XYZ file of C-alpha atoms in Angstrom:
383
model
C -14.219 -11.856 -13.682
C -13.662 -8.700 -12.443
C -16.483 -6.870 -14.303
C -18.521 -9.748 -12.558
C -17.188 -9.205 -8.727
C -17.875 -5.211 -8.967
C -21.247 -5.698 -10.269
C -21.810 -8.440 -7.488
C -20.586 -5.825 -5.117
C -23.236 -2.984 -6.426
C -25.794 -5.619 -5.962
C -25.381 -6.449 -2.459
C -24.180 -3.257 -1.436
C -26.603 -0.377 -1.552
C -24.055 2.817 -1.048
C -21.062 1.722 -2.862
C -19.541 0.305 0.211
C -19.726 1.362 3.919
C -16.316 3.113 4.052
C -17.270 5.411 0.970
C -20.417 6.071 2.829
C -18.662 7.908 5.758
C -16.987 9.840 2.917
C -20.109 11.039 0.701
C -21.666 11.672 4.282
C -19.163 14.166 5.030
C -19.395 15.589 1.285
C -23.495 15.339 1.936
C -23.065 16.928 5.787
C -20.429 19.923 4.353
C -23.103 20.919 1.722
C -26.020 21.110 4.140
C -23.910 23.846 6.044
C -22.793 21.095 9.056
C -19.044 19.911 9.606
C -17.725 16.906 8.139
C -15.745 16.330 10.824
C -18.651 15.637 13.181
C -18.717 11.502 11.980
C -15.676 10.664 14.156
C -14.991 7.932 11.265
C -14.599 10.266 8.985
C -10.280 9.744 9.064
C -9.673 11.830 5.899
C -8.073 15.490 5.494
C -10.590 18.395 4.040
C -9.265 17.831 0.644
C -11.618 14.245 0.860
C -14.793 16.294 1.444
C -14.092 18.567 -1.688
C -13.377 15.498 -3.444
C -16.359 13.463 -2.517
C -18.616 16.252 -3.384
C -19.689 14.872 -7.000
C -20.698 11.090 -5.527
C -22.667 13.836 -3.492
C -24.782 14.711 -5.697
C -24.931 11.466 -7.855
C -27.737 9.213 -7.649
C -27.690 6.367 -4.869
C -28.217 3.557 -7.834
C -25.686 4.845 -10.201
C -23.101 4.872 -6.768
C -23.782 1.357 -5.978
C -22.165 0.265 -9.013
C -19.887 3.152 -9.711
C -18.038 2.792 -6.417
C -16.981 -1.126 -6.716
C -16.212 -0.677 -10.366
C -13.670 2.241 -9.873
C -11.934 0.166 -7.135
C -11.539 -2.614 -9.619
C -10.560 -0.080 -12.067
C -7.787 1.682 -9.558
C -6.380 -1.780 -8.391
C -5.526 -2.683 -12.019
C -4.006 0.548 -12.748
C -1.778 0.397 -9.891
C -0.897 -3.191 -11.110
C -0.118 -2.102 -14.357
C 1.984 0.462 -13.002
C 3.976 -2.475 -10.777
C 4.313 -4.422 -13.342
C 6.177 -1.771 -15.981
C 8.451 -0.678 -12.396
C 10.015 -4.101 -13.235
C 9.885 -4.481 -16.974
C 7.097 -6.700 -17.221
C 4.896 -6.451 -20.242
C 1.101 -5.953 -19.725
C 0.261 -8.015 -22.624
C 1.971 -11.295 -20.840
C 0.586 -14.007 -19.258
C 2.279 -13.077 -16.356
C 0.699 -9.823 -16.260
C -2.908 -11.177 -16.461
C -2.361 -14.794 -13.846
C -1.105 -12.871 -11.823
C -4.259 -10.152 -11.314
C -6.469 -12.841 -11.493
C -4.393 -14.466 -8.455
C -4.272 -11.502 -6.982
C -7.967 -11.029 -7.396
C -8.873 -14.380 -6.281
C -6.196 -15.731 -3.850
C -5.866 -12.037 -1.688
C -8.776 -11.720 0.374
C -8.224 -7.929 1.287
C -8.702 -7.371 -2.244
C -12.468 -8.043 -2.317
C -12.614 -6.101 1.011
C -11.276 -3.039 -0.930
C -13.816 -3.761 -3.253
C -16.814 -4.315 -0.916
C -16.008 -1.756 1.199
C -15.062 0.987 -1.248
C -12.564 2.218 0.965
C -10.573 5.608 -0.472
C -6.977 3.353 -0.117
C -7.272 2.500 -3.660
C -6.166 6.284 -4.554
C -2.910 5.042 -2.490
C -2.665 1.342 -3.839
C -2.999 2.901 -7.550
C -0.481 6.303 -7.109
C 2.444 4.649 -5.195
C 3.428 2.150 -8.272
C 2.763 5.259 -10.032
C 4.832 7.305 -8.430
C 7.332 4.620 -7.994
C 7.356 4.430 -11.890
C 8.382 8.256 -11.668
C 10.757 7.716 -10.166
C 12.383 4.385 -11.910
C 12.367 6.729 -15.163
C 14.196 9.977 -13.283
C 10.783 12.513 -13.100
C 10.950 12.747 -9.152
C 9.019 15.919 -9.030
C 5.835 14.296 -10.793
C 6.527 11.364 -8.323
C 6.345 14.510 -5.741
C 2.826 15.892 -7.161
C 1.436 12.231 -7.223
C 2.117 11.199 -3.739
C 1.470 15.290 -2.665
C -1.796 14.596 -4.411
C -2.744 11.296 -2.902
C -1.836 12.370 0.834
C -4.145 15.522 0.482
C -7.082 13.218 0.111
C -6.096 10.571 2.434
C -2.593 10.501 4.188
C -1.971 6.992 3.754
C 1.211 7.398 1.517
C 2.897 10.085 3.681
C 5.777 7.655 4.870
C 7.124 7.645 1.181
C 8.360 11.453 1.171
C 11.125 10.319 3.622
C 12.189 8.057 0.064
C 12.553 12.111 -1.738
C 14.487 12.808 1.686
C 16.648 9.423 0.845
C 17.461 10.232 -2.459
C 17.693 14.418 -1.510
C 15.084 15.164 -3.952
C 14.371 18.296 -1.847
C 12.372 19.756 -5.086
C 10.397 16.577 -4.988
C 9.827 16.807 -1.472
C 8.456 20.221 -1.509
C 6.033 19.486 -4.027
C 4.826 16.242 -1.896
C 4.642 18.290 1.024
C 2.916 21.944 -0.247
C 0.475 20.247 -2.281
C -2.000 18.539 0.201
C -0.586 21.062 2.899
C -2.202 24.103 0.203
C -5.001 21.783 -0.830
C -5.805 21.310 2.964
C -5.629 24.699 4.247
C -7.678 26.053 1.106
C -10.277 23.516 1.310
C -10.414 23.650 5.222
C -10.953 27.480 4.728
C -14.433 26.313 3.120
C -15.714 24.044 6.415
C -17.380 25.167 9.292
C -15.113 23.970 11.531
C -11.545 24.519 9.730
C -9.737 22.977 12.627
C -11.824 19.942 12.887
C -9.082 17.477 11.569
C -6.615 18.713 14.423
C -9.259 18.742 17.255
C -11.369 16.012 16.282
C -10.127 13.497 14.113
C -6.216 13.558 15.145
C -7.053 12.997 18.792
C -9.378 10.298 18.073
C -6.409 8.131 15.931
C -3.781 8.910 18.311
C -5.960 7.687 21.409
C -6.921 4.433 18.792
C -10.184 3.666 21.592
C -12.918 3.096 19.205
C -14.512 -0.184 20.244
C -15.680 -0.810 16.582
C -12.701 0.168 15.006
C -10.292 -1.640 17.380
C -12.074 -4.893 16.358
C -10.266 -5.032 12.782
C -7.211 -2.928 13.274
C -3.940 -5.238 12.388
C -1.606 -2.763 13.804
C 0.568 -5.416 16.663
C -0.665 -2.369 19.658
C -4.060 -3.355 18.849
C -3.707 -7.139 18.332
C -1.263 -7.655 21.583
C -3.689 -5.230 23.454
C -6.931 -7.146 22.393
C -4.531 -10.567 23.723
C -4.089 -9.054 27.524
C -0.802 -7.369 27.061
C -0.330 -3.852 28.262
C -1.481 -1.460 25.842
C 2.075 1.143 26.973
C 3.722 -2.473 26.230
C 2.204 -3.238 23.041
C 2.686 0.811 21.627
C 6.001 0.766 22.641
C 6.592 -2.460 20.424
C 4.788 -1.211 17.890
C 7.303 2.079 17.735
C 10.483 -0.121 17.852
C 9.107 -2.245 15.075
C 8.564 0.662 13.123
C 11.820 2.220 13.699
C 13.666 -0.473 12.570
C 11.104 -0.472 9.367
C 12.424 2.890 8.800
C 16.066 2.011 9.044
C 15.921 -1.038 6.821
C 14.866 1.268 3.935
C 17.437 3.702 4.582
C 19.939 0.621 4.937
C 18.305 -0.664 1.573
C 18.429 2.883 -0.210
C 22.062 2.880 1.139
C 22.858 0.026 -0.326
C 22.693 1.177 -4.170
C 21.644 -0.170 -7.711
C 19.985 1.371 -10.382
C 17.354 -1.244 -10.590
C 13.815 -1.497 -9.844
C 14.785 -3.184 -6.489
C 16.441 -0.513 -4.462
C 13.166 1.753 -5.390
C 10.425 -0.816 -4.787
C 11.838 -2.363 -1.726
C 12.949 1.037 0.288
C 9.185 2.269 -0.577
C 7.453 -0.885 0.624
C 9.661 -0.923 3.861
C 8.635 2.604 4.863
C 4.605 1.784 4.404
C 4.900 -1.223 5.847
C 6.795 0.279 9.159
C 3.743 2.903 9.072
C 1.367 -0.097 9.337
C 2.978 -1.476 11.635
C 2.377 1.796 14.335
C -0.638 3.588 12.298
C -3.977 3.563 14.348
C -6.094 2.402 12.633
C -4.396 -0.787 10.419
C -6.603 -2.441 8.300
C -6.214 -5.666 6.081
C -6.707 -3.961 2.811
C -3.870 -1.909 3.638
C -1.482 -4.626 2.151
C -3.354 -3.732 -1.395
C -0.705 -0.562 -1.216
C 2.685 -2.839 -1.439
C 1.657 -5.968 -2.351
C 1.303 -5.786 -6.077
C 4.456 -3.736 -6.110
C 6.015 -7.048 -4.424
C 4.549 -9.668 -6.576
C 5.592 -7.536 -9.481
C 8.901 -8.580 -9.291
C 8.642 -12.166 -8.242
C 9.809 -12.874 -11.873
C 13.040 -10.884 -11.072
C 16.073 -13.048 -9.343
C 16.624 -12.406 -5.250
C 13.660 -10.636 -5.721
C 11.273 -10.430 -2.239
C 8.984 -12.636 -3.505
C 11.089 -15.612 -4.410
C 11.313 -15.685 -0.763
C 9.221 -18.667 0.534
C 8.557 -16.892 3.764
C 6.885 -13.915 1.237
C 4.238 -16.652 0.248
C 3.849 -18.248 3.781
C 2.666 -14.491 4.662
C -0.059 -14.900 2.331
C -1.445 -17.672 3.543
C -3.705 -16.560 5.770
C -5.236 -14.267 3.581
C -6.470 -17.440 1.501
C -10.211 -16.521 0.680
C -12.765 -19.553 1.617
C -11.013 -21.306 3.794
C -12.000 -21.387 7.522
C -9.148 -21.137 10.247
C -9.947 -22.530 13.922
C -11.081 -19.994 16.215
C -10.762 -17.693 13.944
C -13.873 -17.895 11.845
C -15.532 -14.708 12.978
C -14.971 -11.350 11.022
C -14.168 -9.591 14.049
C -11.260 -11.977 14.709
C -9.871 -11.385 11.036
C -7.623 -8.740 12.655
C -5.526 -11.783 14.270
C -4.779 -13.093 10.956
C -3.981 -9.964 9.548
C -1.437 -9.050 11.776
C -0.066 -12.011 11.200
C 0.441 -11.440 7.365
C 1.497 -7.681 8.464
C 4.378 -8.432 10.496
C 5.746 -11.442 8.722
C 5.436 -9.700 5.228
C 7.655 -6.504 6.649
C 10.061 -9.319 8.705
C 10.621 -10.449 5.314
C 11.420 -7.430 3.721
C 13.535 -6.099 6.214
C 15.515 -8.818 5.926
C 16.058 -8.804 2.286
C 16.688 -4.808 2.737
C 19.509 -5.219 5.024
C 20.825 -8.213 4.018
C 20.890 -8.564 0.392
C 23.254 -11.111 -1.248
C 23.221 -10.886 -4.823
C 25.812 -9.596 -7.625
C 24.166 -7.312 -9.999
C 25.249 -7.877 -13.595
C 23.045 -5.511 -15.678
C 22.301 -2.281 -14.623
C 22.657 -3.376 -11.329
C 19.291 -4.893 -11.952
C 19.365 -8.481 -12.919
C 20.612 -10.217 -10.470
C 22.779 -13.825 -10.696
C 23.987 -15.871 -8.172
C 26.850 -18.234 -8.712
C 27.231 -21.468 -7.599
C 31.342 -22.493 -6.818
C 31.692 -24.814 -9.346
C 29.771 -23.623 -12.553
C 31.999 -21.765 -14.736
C 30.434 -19.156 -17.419
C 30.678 -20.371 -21.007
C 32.473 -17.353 -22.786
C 31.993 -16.768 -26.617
C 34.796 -14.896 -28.211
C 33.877 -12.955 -31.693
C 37.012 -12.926 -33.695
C 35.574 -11.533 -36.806
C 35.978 -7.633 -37.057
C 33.960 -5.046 -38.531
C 30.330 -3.687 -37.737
C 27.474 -6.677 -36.959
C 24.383 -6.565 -37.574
């Protein structure tokens, strides 16, 4: 099924997707002597252009099917990475229902695909680097997250997690290595500065008519409704800001299990979403699969109900009133957005479960069941 959707994808799409487009245009337009930066949609640091430079040079028909394909292929990495975060095997049925459903029943997920948008490097090294981390190796967590910022800064909230856990090793790796990458690479451009003159300005002033038409962020959404656009920024910050202490409440709070790791990430990129300019839908590839991971876990997120009533209206194939136009998808997106990282929060700072082993598994008791205790009598070793 998913060999099937990417070669759908190549068929309809002629470039690999429009968002990849921008990016081999800036590869194409850095070759030719010209600045990358020149494409105002080109949102990406200089370490994108050197990256970009071998779909460059590659032929437009092998690109069309190339592109979708490795999108697909970086999705179920990152969900094989999710899934071992939390114990799961890959060989389960678990493990393969649930990328299919993820696949299917998440529409952002054949956006990603379509599009061939440059998140996937961030949906497929966060459960990486979250997987790091789980097994004690923060400094390759570091050089993964270092490595995906320096060719698109999507996953730079997650260095405040090395700052939680005073990994300051870790966090100088994630910090020097698209900082080095950047400066080298932006060395090799015409316009070295282009990413602070141009392309910074232009996301911090957020004014692009096209883009604002599909940005979930709430500034853009409450803007596009008739509410002050100082208003709707300001809420945006304060939403954010508690984002970022519900992680740190959540780190705070202890265990050694897959929870405290998974959750504290997924709060700090989802406060980022909440305030980044641009916001899109396909975003939610990043945490989700971390999320859905763990549904299988006790007082996990995702035995929340409110976790699946999120979802809904990402639903592929069905038609909501008034809403039925792409550029009104952004409506329902920020819907899924906010509730998804109300939900969260909420299970960061509030908790409520006993952890029993490794403060992973988690139990609740009810007041009257009583645990049935087996005492061993004989000695010796067993076997």
């Amino acid at each position: 099924m998913l060999l099937a959707g990417g070669v759908r994808v190549g068929l309809a799409v002629p470039d690999g997707g429009m968002d990849n487009a921008i990016v081999v245009r800036a590869a194409e337009a850095w070759l030719h002597g010209r600045s990358p930066y020149a494409d105002r949609h080109f949102l990406y640091l200089p370490g994108a252009v050197l990256a970009a430079v071998p779909q460059a040079v590659l032929p437009t028909g092998v690109l069309r099917f190339l592109v979708p394909l490795a999108v697909t292929a970086g999705l179920v990495f990152g969900w094989g990475c999710a899934l071992r975060i939390h114990g799961v095997a890959l060989g389960s049925r678990f493990a393969v229902f649930g990328l299919l459903g993820l696949a299917l029943g998440f529409a952002p997920f054949g956006h990603l695909v379509a599009l061939g948008n440059w998140t996937v490097a961030s949906a497929a090294v966060l459960p990486l680097a979250l997987l790091l981390v789980r097994r004690g190796r923060w400094v390759a967590a570091g050089l993964a997250v270092g490595a995906a910022v320096a060719v698109k800064p999507l996953l730079a909230p997650v260095v405040l997690l090395f700052v939680f856990g005073r990994r300051w090793r870790a966090l100088a790796v994630a910090v020097g290595v698209p900082v080095a990458l950047s400066v080298a690479v932006a060395l090799l451009l015409p316009d070295p500065g282009g990413f602070f003159t141009r392309t910074l300005p232009f996301l911090v002033r957020g004014d692009d008519s096209f883009v604002r038409l599909y940005e979930a962020s709430p500034a853009a959404v409450l803007a596009r409704l008739g509410a002050p656009r100082s208003a709707a920024t300001l809420l945006a910050l304060g939403a954010a800001a508690a984002g970022v202490w519900c992680a740190w409440r959540r780190w705070g709070r202890g265990g050694e299990g897959a929870a405290r790791v998974v959750e504290s990430a997924v709060m700090l990129m989802l406060a980022a979403f909440l305030v980044s300019r641009p916001s899109y839908d396909h975003y939610l590839l990043v945490v989700l699969p971390l999320l859905l991971a763990g549904v299988l876990t006790p007082g996990a997120v995702g035995r929340s109900p409110w976790f699946w009533v999120a979802l809904v209206p990402q639903v592929p194939g069905f038609t909501w009133p008034w809403l039925e136009e792409g550029t009104r998808r952004a409506f329902k997106d920020a819907v899924t957005l906010c509730l998804l990282a109300a939900v969260v929060g909420w299970r960061c700072v509030t908790g409520g479960t006993v952890n029993l082993e490794e403060q992973g598994r988690r139990v609740r008791w009810s007041r009257t069941a009583r645990p049935r205790v087996r005492v061993l009598t004989r000695t010796g070793q067993r076997g």
